[in-house]
CSV table of C-alpha atoms in Angstrom, one decimal:
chain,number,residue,atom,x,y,z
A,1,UNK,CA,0.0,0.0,0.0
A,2,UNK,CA,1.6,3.3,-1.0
A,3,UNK,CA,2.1,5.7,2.0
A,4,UNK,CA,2.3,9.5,2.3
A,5,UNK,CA,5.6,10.6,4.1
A,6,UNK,CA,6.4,13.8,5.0
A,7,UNK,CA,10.2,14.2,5.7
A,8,UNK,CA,11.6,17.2,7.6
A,9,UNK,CA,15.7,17.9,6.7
A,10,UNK,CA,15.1,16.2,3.4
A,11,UNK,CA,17.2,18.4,1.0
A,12,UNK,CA,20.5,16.4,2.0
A,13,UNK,CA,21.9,13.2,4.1
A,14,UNK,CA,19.6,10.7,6.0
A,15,UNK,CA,16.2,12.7,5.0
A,16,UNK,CA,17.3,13.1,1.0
A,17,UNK,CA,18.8,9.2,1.3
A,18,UNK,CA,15.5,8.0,3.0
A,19,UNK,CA,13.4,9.8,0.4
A,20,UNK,CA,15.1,8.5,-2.4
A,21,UNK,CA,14.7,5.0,-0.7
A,22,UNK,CA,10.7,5.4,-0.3
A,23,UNK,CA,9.8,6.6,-3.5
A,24,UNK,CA,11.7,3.7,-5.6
A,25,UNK,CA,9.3,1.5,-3.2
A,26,UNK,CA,6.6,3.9,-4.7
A,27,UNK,CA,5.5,5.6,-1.6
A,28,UNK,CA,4.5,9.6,-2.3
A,29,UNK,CA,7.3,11.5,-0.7
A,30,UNK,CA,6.8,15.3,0.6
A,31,UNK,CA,9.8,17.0,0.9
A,32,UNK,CA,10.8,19.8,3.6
A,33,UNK,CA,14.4,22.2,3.7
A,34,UNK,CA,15.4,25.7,4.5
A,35,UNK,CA,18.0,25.8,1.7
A,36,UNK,CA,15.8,26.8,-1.8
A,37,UNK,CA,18.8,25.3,-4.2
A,38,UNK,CA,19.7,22.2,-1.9
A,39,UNK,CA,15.8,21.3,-1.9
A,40,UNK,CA,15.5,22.1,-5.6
A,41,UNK,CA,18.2,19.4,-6.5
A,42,UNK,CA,16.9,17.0,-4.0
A,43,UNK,CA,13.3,17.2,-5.7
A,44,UNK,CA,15.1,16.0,-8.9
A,45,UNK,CA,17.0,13.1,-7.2
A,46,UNK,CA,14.1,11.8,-5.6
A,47,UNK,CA,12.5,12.2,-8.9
A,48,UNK,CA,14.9,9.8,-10.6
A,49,UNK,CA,14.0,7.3,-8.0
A,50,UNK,CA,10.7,7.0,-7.9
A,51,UNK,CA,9.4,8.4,-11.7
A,52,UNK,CA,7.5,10.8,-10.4
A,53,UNK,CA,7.7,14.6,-9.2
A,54,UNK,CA,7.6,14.9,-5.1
A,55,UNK,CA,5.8,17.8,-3.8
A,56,UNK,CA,8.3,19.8,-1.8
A,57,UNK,CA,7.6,22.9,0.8
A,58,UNK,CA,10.5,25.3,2.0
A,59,UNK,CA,11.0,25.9,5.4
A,60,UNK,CA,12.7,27.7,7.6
A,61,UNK,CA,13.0,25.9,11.6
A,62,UNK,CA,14.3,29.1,13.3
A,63,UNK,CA,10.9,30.8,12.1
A,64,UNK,CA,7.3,29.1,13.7
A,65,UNK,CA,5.4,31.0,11.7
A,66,UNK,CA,7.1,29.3,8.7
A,67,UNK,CA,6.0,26.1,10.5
A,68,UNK,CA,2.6,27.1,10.8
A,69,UNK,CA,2.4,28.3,6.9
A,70,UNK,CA,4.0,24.2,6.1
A,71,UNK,CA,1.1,23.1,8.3
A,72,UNK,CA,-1.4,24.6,7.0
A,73,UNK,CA,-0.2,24.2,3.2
A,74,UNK,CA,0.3,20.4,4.3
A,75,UNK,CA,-3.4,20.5,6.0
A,76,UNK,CA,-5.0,21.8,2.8
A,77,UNK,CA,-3.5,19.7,0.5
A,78,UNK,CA,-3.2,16.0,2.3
A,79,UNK,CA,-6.4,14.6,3.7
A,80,UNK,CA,-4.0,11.5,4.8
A,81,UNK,CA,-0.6,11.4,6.1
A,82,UNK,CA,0.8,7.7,7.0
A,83,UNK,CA,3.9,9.2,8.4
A,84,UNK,CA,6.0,12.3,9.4
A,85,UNK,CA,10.1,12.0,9.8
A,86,UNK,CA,10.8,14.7,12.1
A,87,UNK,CA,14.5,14.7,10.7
A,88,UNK,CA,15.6,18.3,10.3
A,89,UNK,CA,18.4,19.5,12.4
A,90,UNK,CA,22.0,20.7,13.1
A,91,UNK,CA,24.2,22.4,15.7
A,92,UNK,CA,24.4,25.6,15.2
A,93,UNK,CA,27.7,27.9,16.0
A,94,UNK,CA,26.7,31.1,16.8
A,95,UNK,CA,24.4,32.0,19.6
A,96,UNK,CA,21.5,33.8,19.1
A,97,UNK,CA,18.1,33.7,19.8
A,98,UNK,CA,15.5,33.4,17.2
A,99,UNK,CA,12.8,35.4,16.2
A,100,UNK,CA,10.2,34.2,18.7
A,101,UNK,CA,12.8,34.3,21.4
A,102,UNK,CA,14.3,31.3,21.8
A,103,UNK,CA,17.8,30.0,21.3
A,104,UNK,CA,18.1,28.6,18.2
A,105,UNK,CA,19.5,25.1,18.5
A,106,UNK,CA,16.1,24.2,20.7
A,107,UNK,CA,14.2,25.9,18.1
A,108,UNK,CA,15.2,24.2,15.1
A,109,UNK,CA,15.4,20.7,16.0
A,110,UNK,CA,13.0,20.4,19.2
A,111,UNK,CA,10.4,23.1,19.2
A,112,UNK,CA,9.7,23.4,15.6
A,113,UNK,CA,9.1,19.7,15.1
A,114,UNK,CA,6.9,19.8,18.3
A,115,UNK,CA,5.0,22.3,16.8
A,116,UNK,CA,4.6,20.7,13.1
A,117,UNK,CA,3.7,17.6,15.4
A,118,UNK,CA,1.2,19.3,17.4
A,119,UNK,CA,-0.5,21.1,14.3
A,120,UNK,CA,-0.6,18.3,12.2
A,121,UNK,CA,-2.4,16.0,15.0
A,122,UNK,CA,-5.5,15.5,13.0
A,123,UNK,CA,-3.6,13.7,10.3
A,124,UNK,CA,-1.9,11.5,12.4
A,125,UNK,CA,-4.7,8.9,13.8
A,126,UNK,CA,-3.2,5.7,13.1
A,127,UNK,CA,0.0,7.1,11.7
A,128,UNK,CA,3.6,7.2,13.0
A,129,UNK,CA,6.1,9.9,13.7
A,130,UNK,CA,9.6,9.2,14.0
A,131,UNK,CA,12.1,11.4,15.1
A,132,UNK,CA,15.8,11.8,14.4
A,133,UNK,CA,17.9,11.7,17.8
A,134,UNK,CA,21.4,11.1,18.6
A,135,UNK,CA,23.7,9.5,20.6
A,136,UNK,CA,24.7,12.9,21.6
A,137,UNK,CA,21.9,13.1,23.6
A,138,UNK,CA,24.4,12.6,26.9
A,139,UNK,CA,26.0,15.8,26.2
A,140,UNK,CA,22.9,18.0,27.6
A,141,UNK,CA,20.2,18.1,30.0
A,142,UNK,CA,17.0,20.5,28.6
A,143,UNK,CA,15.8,23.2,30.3
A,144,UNK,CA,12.5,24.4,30.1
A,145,UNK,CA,13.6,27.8,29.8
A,146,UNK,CA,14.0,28.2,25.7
A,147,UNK,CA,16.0,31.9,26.3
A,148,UNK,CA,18.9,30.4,27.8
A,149,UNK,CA,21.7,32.8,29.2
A,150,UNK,CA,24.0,32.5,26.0
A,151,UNK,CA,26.7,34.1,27.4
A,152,UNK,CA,27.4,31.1,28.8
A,153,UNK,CA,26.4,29.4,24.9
A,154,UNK,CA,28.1,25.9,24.1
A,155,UNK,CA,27.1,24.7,20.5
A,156,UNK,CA,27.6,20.8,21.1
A,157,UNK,CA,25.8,20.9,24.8
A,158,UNK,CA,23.2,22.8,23.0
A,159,UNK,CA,22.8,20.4,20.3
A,160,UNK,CA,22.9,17.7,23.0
A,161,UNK,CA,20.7,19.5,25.1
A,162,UNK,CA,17.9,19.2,22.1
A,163,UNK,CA,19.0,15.4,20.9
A,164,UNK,CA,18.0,14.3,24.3
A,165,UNK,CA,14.4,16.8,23.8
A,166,UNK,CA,14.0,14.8,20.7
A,167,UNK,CA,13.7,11.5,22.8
A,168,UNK,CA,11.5,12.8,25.7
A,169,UNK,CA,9.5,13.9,22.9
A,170,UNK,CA,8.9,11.0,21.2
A,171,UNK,CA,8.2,9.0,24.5
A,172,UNK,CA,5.5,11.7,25.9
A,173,UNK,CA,3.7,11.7,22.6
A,174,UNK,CA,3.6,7.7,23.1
A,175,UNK,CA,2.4,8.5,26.3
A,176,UNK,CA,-0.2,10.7,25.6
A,177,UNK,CA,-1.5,9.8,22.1
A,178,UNK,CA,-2.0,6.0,22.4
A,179,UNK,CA,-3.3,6.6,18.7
A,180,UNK,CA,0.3,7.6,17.4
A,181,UNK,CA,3.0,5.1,17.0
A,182,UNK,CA,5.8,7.2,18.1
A,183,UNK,CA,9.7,6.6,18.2
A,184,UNK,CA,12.9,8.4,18.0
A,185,UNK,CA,16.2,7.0,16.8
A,186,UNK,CA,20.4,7.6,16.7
A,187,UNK,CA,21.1,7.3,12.8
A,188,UNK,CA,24.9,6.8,13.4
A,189,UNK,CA,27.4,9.6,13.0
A,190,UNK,CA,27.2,10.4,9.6
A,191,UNK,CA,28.7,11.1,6.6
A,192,UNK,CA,27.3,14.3,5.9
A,193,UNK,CA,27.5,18.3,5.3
A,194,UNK,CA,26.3,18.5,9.4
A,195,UNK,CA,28.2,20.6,11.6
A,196,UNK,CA,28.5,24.1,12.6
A,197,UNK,CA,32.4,25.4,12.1
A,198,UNK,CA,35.4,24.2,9.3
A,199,UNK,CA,36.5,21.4,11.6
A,200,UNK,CA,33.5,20.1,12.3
A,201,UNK,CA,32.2,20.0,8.8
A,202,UNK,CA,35.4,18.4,7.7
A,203,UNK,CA,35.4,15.8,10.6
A,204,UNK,CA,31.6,14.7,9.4
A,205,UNK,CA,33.1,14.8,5.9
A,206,UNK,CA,36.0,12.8,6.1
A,207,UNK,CA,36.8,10.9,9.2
A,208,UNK,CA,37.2,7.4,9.1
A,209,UNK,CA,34.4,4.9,10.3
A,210,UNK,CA,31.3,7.3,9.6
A,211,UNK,CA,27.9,5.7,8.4
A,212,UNK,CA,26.8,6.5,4.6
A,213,UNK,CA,23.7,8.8,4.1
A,214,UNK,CA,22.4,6.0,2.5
A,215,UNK,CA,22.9,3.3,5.1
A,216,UNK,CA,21.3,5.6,8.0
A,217,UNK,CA,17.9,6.4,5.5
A,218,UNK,CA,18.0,3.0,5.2
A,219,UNK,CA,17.3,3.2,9.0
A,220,UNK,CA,14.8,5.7,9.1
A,221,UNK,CA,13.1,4.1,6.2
A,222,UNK,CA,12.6,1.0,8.2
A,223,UNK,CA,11.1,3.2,11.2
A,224,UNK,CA,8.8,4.7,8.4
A,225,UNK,CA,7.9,1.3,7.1
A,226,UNK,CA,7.7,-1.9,8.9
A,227,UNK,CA,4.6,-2.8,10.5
A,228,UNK,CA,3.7,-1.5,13.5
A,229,UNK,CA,3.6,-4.0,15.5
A,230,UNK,CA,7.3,-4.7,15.0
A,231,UNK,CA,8.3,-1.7,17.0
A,232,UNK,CA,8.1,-0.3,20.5
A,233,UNK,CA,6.0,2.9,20.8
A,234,UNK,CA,8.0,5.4,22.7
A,235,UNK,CA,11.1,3.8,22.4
A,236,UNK,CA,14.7,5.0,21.4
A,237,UNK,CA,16.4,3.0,18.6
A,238,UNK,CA,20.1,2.9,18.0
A,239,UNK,CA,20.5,0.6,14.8
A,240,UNK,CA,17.4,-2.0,14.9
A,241,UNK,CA,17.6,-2.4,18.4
A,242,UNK,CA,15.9,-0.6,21.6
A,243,UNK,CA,18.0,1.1,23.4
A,244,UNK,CA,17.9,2.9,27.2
A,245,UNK,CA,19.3,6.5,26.7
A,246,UNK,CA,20.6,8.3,29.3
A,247,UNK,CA,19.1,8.5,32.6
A,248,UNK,CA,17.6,12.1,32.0
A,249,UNK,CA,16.6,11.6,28.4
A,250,UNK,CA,14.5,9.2,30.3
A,251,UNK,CA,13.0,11.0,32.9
A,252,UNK,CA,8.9,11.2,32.4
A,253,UNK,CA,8.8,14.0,35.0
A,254,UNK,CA,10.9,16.3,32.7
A,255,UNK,CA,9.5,14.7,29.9
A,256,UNK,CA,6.9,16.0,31.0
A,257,UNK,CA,7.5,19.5,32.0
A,258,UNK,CA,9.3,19.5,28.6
A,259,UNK,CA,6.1,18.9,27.0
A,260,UNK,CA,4.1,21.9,28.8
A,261,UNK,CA,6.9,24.2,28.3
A,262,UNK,CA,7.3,23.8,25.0
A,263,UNK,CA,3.4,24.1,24.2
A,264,UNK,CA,3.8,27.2,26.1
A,265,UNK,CA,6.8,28.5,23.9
A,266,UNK,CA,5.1,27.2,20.7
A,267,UNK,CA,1.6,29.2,21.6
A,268,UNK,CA,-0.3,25.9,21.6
A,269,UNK,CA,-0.9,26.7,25.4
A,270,UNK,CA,-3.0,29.6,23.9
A,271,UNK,CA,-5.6,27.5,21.6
């Protein structure tokens, strides 16, 4: 049965690799990126793959009104969505907060997928959601405060900080929408443009034992595809396997508080 899959951070690495991956199996593949050209060329990849044109949506993570103009586009257009790879993401160098407030690591990859997630609810009655984590989850402890005191800014506890808000996430929204199968996952370090500085893009470009794009959408393609009942809802995956992350990323109580915060920083609170 062909499946409509919405993939966040598909313009390059695991998100372009896994839509290549689902639209040779003939699934309809919607494409999400911030970057017009990087997007532009991805559309015609995943073209090549699968014979047919994917519809694709620009979007910018460190704006939520940008996320609430992709939800509502996505809303209009899809009275069905099987399954939404919240995959977009990256540690970012220079702090700063966004322009509703918040620093912009938390934005990006944990607040603006909460939000997509949140506003796309209605779709997702029998669906899945899967979110990309990482192993780098250890490195940080969220807050609940989303205007951290950057003067004391580090980009990989940051981006740590919001890998282990990735898990939480995806184990609340197991918790509380029974409905939704939920997971998160560690793709691997990969081989990839990621990284925020000239030695960190060359160490994900050319370090030695790094896991091909192509072998972690294989991953995330498998979290978007086998049947349900094969996975854990709420769990954490590192390869195939369920995996305890660390003790905090964990936690329900903070899991918890994470998840009222952060509908309070999103404006869902409001409605």
């Amino acid at each position: 049965m062909t499946q409509t899959i919405v993939i966040t951070g598909s313009s390059s690495g695991v998100g372009l690799a896994a839509a290549k991956q689902l639209a040779a199996r003939g699934d309809e593949v919607i494409l999400v990126g911030r970057d017009t050209g990087r997007l532009a060329a991805a559309v015609d990849q995943v073209r090549q793959a699968g014979g047919r044109e994917p519809r694709h949506f620009r979007a910018d993570f460190e704006q939520l009104d940008d996320v609430r103009e992709l939800a509502a586009r996505l809303l209009a257009d899809y009275p069905r969505i099987d399954a939404l790879a919240n995959n977009a993401g990256g540690i970012i160098n220079r702090a700063h907060l966004t322009v509703d407030g918040h620093e912009a690591t938390m934005q990006a990859n944990h607040l603006a997928p909460f939000l997509l997630t949140h506003l796309l609810r209605e779709r997702l009655t029998g669906a899945r959601v899967v979110t990309t984590a990482s192993r780098a989850h250890v490195q940080g402890r969220p807050g609940t405060n989303f205007a951290e005191d950057l003067r004391s800014y580090s980009s990989w506890r940051s981006y740590g900080a919001s890998k282990a808000a990735n898990i939480l996430f995806a184990a609340e929204a197991a918790r509380r929408w029974p409905d939704v199968l939920s997971v998160s996952f560690h793709p691997g370090v990969v081989r990839t443009n990621f990284g925020a500085g000239k030695l960190t893009r060359l160490f994900y470009k050319y370090a030695p034992g790094l896991v091909s794009p192509e072998a972690a959408g294989d991953l995330l393609t498998w979290l978007l595809t086998t049947p349900a009942g094969e996975l854990e809802n709420g769990a954490y995956y590192v390869g195939h396997t369920v995996t305890r992350p660390a003790a905090h990323a964990r936690d329900p109580k903070l899991a918890a508080d994470l998840w009222d915060a952060s509908l309070t920083a999103t404006g869902l609170a409001k409605e």
